[in-house]
Short mmCIF file of C-alpha atoms in Angstrom, two decimals:
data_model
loop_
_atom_site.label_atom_id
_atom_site.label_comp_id
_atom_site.label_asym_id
_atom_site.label_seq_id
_atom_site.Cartn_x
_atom_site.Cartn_y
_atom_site.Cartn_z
CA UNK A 34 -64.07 139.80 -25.60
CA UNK A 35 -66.24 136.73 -25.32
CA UNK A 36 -64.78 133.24 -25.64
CA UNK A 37 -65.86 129.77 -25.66
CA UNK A 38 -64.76 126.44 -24.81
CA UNK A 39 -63.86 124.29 -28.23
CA UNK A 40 -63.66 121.38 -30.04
CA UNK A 41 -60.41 121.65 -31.86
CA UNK A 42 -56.92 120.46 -33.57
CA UNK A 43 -55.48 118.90 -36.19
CA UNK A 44 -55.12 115.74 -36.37
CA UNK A 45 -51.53 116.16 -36.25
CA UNK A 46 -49.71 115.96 -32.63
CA UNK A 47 -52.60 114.93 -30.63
CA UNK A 48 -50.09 113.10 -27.90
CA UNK A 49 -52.36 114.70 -25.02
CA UNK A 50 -51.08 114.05 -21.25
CA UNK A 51 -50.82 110.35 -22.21
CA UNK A 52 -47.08 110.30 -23.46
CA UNK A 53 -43.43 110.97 -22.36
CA UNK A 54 -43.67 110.66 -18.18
CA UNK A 55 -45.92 113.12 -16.96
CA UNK A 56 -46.90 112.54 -13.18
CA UNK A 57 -49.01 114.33 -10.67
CA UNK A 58 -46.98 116.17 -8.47
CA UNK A 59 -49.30 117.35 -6.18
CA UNK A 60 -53.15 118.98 -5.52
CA UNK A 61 -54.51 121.99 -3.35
CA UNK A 62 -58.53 122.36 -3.25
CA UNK A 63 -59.96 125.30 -1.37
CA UNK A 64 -63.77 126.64 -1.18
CA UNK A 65 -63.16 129.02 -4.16
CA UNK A 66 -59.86 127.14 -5.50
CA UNK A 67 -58.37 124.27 -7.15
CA UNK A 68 -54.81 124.08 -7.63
CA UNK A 69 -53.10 121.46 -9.37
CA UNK A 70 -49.83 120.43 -10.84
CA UNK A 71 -47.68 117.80 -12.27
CA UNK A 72 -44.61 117.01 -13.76
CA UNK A 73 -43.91 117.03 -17.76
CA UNK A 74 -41.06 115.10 -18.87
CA UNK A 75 -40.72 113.53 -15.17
CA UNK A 76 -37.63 111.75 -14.38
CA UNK A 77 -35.53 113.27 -17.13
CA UNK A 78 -33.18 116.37 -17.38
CA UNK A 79 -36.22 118.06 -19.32
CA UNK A 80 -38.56 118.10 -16.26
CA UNK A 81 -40.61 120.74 -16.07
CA UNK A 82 -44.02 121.74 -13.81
CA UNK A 83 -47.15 122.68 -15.32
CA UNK A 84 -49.39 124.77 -12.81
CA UNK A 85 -53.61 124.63 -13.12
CA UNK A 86 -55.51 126.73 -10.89
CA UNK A 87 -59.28 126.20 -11.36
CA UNK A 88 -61.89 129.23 -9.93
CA UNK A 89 -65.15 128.06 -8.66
CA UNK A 90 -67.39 129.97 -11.19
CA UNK A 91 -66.94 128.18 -15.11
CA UNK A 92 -65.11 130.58 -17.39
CA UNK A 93 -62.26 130.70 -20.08
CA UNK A 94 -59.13 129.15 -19.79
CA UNK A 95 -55.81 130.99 -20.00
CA UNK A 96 -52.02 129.33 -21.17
CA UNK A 97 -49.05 131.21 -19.20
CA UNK A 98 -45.07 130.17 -20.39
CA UNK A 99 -42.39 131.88 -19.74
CA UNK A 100 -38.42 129.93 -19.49
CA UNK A 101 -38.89 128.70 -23.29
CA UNK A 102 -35.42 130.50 -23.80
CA UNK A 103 -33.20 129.69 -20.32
CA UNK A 104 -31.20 133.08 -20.38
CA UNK A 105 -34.45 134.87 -20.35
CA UNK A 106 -34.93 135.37 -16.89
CA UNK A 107 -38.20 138.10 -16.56
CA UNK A 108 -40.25 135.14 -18.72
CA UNK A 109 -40.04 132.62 -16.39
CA UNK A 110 -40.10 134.77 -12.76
CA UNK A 111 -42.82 136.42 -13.83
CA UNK A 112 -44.51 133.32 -14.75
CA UNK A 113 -43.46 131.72 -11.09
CA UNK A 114 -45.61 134.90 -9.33
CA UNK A 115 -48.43 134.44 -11.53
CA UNK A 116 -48.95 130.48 -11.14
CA UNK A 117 -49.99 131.88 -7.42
CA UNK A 118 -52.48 134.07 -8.84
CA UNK A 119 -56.13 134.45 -6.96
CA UNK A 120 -58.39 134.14 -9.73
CA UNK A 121 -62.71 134.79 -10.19
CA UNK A 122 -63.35 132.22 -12.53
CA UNK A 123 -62.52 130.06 -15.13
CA UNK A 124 -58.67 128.25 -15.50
CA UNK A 125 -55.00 129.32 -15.37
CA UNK A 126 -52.53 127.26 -16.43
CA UNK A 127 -48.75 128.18 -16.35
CA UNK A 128 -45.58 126.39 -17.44
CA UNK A 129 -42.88 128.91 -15.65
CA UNK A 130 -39.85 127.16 -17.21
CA UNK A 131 -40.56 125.72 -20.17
CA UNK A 132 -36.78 124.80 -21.16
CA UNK A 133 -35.85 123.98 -17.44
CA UNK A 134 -32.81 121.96 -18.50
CA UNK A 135 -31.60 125.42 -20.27
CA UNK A 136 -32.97 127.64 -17.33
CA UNK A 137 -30.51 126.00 -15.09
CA UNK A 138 -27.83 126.20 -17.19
CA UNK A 139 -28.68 129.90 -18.14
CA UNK A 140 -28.39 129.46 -21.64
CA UNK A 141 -30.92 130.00 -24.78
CA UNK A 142 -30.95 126.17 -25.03
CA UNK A 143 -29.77 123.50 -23.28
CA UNK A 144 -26.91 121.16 -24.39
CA UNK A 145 -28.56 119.67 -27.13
CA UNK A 146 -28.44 123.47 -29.11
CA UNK A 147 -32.22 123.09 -30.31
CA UNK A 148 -34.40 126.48 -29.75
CA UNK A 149 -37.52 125.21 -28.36
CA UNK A 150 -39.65 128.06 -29.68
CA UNK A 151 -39.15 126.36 -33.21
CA UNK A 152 -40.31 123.44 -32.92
CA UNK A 153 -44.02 123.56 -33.07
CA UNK A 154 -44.59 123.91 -37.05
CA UNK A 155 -48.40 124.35 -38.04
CA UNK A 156 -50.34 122.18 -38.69
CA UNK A 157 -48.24 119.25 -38.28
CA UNK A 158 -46.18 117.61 -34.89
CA UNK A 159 -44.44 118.92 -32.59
CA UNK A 160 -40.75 118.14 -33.68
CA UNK A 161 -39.26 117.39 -29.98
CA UNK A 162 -40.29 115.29 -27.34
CA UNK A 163 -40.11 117.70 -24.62
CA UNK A 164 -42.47 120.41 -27.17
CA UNK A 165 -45.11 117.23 -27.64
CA UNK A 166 -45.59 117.37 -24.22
CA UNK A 167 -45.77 121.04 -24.08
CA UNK A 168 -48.59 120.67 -27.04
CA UNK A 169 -50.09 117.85 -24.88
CA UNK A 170 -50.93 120.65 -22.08
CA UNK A 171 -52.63 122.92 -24.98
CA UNK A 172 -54.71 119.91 -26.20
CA UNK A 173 -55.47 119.06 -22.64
CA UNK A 174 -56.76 122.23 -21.22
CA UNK A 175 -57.61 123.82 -24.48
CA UNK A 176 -56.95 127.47 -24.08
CA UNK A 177 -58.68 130.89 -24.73
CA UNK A 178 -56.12 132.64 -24.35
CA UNK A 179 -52.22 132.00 -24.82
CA UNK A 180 -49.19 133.99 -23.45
CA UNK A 181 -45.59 133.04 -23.91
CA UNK A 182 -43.09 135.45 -22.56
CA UNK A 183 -39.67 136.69 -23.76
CA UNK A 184 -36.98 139.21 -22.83
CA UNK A 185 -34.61 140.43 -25.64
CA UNK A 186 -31.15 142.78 -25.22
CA UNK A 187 -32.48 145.46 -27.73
CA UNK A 188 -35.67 147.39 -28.50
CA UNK A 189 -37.98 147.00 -31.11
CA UNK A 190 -38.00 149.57 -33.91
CA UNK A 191 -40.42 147.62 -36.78
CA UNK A 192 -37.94 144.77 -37.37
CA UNK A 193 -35.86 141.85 -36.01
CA UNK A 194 -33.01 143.75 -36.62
CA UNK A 195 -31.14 145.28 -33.03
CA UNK A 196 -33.67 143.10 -30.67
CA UNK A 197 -37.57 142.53 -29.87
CA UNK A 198 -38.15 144.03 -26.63
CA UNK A 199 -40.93 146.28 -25.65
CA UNK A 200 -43.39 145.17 -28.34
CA UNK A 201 -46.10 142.53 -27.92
CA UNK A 202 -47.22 140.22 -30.98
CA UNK A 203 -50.29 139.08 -31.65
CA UNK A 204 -52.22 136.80 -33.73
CA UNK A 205 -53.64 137.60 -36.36
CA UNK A 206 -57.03 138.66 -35.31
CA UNK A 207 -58.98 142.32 -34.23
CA UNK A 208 -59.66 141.03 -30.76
CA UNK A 209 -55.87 140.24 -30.04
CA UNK A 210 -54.74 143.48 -31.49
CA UNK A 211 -56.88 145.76 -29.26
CA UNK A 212 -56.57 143.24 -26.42
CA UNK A 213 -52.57 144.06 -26.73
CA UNK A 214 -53.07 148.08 -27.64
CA UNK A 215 -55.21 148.47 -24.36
CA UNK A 216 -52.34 146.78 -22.28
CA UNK A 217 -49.42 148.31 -23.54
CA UNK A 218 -51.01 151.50 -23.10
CA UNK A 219 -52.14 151.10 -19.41
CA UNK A 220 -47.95 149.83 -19.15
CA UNK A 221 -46.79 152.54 -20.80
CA UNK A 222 -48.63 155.07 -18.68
CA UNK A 223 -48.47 154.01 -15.71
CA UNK A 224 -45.16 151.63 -15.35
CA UNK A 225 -42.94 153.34 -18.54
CA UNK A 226 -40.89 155.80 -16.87
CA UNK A 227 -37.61 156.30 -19.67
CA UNK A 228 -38.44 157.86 -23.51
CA UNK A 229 -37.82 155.24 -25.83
CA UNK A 230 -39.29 152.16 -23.99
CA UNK A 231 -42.71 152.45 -24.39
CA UNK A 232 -44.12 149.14 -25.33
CA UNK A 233 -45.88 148.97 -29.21
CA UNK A 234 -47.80 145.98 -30.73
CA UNK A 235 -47.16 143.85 -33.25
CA UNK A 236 -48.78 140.79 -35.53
CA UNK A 237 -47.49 137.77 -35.78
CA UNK A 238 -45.10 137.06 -38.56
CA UNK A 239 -46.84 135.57 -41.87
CA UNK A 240 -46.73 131.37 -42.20
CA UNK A 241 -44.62 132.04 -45.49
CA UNK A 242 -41.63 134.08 -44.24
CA UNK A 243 -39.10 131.65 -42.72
CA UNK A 244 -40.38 132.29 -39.11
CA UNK A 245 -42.12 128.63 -38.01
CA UNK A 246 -42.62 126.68 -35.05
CA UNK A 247 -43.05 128.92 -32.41
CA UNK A 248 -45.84 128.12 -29.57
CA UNK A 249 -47.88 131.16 -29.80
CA UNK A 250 -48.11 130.86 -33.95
CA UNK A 251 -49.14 127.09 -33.70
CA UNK A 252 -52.03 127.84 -30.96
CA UNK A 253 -53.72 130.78 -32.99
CA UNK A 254 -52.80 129.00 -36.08
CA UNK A 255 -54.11 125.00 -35.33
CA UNK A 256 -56.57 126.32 -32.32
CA UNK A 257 -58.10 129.60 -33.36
CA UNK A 258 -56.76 130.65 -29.77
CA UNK A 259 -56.14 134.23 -28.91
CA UNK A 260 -52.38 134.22 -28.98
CA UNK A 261 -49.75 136.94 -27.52
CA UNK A 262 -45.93 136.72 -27.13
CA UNK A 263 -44.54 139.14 -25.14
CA UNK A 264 -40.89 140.93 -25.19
CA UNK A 265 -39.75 143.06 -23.05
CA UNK A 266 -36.06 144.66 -22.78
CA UNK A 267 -33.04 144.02 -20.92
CA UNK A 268 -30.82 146.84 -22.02
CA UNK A 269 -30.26 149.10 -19.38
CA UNK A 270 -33.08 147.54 -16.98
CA UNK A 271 -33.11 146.09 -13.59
CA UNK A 272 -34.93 142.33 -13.16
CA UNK A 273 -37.76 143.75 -11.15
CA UNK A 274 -38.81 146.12 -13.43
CA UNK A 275 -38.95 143.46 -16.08
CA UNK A 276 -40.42 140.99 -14.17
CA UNK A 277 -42.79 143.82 -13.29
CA UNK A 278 -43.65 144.60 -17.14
CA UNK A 279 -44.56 141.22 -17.67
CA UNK A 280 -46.52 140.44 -14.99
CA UNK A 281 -48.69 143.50 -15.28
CA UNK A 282 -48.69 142.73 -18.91
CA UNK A 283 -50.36 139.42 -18.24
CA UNK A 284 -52.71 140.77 -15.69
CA UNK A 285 -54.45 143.16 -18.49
CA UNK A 286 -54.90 140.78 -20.97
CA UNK A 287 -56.69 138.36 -18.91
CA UNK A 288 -57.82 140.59 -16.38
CA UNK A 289 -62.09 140.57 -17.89
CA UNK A 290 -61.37 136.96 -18.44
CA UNK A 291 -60.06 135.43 -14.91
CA UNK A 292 -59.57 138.37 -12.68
CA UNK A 293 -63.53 139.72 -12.57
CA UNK A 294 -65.93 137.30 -12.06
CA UNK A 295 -69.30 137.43 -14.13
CA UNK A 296 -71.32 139.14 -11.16
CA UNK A 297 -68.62 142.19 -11.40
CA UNK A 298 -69.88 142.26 -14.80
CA UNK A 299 -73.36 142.06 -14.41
CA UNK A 300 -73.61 143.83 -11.59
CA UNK A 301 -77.14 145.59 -10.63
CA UNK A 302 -79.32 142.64 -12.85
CA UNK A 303 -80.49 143.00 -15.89
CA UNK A 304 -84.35 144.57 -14.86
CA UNK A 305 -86.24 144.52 -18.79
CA UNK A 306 -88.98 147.27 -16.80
CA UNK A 307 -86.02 149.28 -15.36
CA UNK A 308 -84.18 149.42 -18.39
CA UNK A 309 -87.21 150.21 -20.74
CA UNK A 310 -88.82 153.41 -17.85
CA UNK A 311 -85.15 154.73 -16.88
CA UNK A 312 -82.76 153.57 -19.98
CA UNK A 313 -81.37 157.47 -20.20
CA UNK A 314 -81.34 158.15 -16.25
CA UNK A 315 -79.33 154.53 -16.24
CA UNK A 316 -77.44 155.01 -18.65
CA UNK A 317 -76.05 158.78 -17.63
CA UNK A 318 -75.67 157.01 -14.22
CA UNK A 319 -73.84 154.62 -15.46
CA UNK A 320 -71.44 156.82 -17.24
CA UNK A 321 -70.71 158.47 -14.44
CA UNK A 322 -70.13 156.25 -12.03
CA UNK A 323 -67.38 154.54 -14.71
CA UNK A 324 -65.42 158.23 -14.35
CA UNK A 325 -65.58 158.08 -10.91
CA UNK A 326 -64.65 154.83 -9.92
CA UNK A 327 -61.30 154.47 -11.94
CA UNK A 328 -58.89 151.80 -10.36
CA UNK A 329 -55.80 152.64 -8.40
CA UNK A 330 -52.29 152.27 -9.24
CA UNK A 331 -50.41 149.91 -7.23
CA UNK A 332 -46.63 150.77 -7.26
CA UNK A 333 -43.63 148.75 -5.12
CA UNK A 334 -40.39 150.90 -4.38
CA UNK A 335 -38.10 149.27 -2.57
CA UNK A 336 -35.30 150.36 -0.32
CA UNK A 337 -32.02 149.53 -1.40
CA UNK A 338 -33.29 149.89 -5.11
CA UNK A 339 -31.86 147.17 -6.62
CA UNK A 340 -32.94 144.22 -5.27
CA UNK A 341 -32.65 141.59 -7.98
CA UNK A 342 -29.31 142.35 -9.34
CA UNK A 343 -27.32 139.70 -6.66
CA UNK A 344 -25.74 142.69 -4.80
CA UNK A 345 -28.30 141.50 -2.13
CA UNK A 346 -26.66 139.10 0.78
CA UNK A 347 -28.09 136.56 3.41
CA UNK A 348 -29.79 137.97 6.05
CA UNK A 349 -30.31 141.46 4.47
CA UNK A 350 -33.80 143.60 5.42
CA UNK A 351 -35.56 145.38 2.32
CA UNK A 352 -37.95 148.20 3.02
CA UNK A 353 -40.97 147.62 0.76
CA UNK A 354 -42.85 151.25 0.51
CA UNK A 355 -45.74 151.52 -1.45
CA UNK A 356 -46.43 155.30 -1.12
CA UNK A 357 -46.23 155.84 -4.48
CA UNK A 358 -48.99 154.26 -5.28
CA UNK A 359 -52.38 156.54 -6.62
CA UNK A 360 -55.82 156.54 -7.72
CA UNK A 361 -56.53 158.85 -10.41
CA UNK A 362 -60.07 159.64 -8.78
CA UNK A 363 -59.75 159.53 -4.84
CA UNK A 364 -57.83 157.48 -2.59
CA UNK A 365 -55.99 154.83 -1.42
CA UNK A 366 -57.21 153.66 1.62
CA UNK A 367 -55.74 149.88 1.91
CA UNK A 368 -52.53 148.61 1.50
CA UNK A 369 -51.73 144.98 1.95
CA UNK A 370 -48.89 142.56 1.18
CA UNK A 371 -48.25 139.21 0.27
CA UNK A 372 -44.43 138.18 1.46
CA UNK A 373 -44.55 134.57 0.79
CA UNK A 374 -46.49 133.61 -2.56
CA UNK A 375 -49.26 131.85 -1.05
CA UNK A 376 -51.49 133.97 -2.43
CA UNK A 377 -52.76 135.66 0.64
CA UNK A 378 -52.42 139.22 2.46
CA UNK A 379 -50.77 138.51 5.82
CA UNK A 380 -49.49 142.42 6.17
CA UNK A 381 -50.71 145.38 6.30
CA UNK A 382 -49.66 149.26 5.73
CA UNK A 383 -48.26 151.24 3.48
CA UNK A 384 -44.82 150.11 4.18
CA UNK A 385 -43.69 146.79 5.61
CA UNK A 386 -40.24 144.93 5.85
CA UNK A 387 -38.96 141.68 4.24
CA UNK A 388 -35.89 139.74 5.64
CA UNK A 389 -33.85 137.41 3.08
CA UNK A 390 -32.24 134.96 5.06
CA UNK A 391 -31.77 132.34 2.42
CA UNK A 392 -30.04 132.34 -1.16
CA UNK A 393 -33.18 132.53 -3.53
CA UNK A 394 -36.29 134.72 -4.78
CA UNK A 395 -38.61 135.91 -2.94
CA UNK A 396 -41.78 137.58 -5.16
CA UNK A 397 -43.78 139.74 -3.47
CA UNK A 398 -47.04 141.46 -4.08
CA UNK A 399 -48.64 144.30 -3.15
CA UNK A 400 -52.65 144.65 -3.09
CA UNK A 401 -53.98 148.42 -2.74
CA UNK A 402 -58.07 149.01 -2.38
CA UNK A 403 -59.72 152.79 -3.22
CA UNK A 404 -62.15 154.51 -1.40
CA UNK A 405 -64.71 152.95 -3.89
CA UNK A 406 -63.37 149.49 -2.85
CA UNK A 407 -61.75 148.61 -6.25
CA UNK A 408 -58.26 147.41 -5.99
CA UNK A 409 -54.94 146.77 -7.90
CA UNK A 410 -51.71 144.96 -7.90
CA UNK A 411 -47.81 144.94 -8.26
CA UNK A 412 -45.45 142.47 -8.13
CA UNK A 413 -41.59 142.55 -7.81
CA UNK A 414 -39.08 139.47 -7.17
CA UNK A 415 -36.40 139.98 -4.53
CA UNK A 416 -33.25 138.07 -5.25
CA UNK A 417 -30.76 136.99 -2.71
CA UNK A 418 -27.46 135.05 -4.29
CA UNK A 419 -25.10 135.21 -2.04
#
């Protein structure tokens, strides 16, 4: 997929960063990173944190949110792990909890009984004050890419009827739709384990059937963005392995844009002599080398199993194994952990230990490298409540 940076929007809702109390919050720069954030909404129940993480080398920008619902607890988790996210290049920006006030009340909305995720109608202004500044952080940063994600308590079978989980929408666009088939296949094979939730793909609803103002329609719809919203199930299914879903979900669908930098992709030069004496040797080469050097699997089991249920207490220990991971075309010869979220590998082996002293989550991730040095990922959220 190749993207661009654009000039774009209607004139409608173009309040920017400029309106309703948002403050810095607070800045991280690195050699290779940037990290930024600041407060939407600041000094009102409605606060919320938008995350920017910058990579050294130019590239695309991608638009994270989960917590627009509050009672959909995988959305904005997942979205807390991936605001810590190591990228190559380009920009990733994440809102984790969208609807804070109605995260921390647990509820689809707060209070005031207005469903966020309708009030950004297209082509025209952002109906709230609290989804103007929400639109403020897509005019600001103008993203590539846009993911919003969602849980729902059923499975989707072709309509809104019995729930929405599994299934990821799209805009309505060829580059979205095999963007989202290539994902929810590498899920489904590798991280689907029960028949009947494998995830499918979907296109966003038409403008003319009753469904309006929701955040991904308005970005592909006002921005030409490449849009996705995301819904996985909660029937029968542990937080982890939610959380996990989306996360992994995410990873795919921006993994060519922020994950690889442009000398993974260009790798070896582009030689016009080479190419024009040994284009056949190169290109047999090349084809092998791409069945050899598959990437790994990177699976988390924990020990007790459920760990982000609440049956964990203070001051518990959770065995964090990650034997089960594979690589389809050798082995796995690295395994490494992150146990605090600060983006780096402080342990090592295939299994480790994490203490939970405190009542809260604690995400962890787990990096595994092949013997041809390419590498993959899981995350899972440990929850301590009591």
């Amino acid at each position: 997929m190749t993207f661009t940076r654009r000039t774009f929007l209607t004139a409608a809702g173009c309040t920017g960063l400029l309106g309703l109390g948002t403050t810095q919050v607070s800045s991280q720069n690195g050699s290779d990173l940037s990290r930024n954030s600041f407060t939407l909404m600041s000094g009102t129940e409605k606060a919320t944190d938008v995350y920017v993480t910058t990579a050294s080398e130019s590239g695309p920008t991608a638009l994270v949110v989960g917590g627009m619902h509050g009672n959909e607890e995988a959305g904005y988790v997942a979205t807390e792990s991936i605001k810590q996210w190591t990228i190559e290049r380009g920009t990733l920006v994440t809102i984790p909890k969208a609807n804070a006030e109605a995260v921390a009340e647990d509820g689809r909305t707060a209070d005031d009984g207005v469903d966020l995720n309708r009030q950004f109608p297209s082509g025209e202004e952002p109906t709230t004050d609290l989804a103007r500044e929400i639109w403020g952080v897509v005019e600001e940063y103008e993203p590539d890419v846009v993911i919003d994600l969602h849980e729902s308590v059923g499975i989707y079978d072709g309509d809104m009827i019995g729930g929405v989980g599994q299934v990821v929408f799209t805009s309505w666009d060829e580059a979205a739709s095999n963007d989202a088939k290539k994902a929810t296949d590498y899920l489904n094979e590798n991280y689907v384990s029960r028949d009947g939730y494998e995830f499918s793909v979907g296109a966003f609803s038409p403008p003319d059937d009753g469904l309006d103002g929701l955040l991904t329609h308005k970005a592909a719809r006002d921005t030409s963005a490449v849009s996705f919203l995301a819904e996985v199930t909660s029937k029968e299914t542990a937080l982890d392995k939610r959380v996990q879903w989306h996360t992994k979900l995410v990873q795919q669908l921006v993994e060519e844009e922020l994950l690889t930098s442009s000398g993974d992709e260009d790798e070896g030069g582009d030689n016009e002599d080479d190419g024009q004496n040994n284009d056949e040797e190169n290109k047999e080469e090349g084809d092998n080398d791409d069945e050899k050097n598959q990437s790994p699997v990177a699976r988390i089991q924990t020990t007790p199993q459920n760990v982000s249920d609440g049956s964990l207490e203070r001051g518990d220990t959770v065995t964090l194994d990650a034997s089960a991971s594979k690589d389809p075309d050798g082995d796995v010869v690295k395994y490494e952990w992150d146990l605090d979220a600060d983006g780096s590998f402080e342990e090592s082996g295939q299994t480790t230990k994490l203490s939970v002293p405190k009542c809260k989550n604690y995400p962890v991730t787990l990096r595994v490298t092949d013997n041809s040095g390419k590498t993959a990922t899981d995350e899972i959220t440990i929850t301590t409540i009591r």
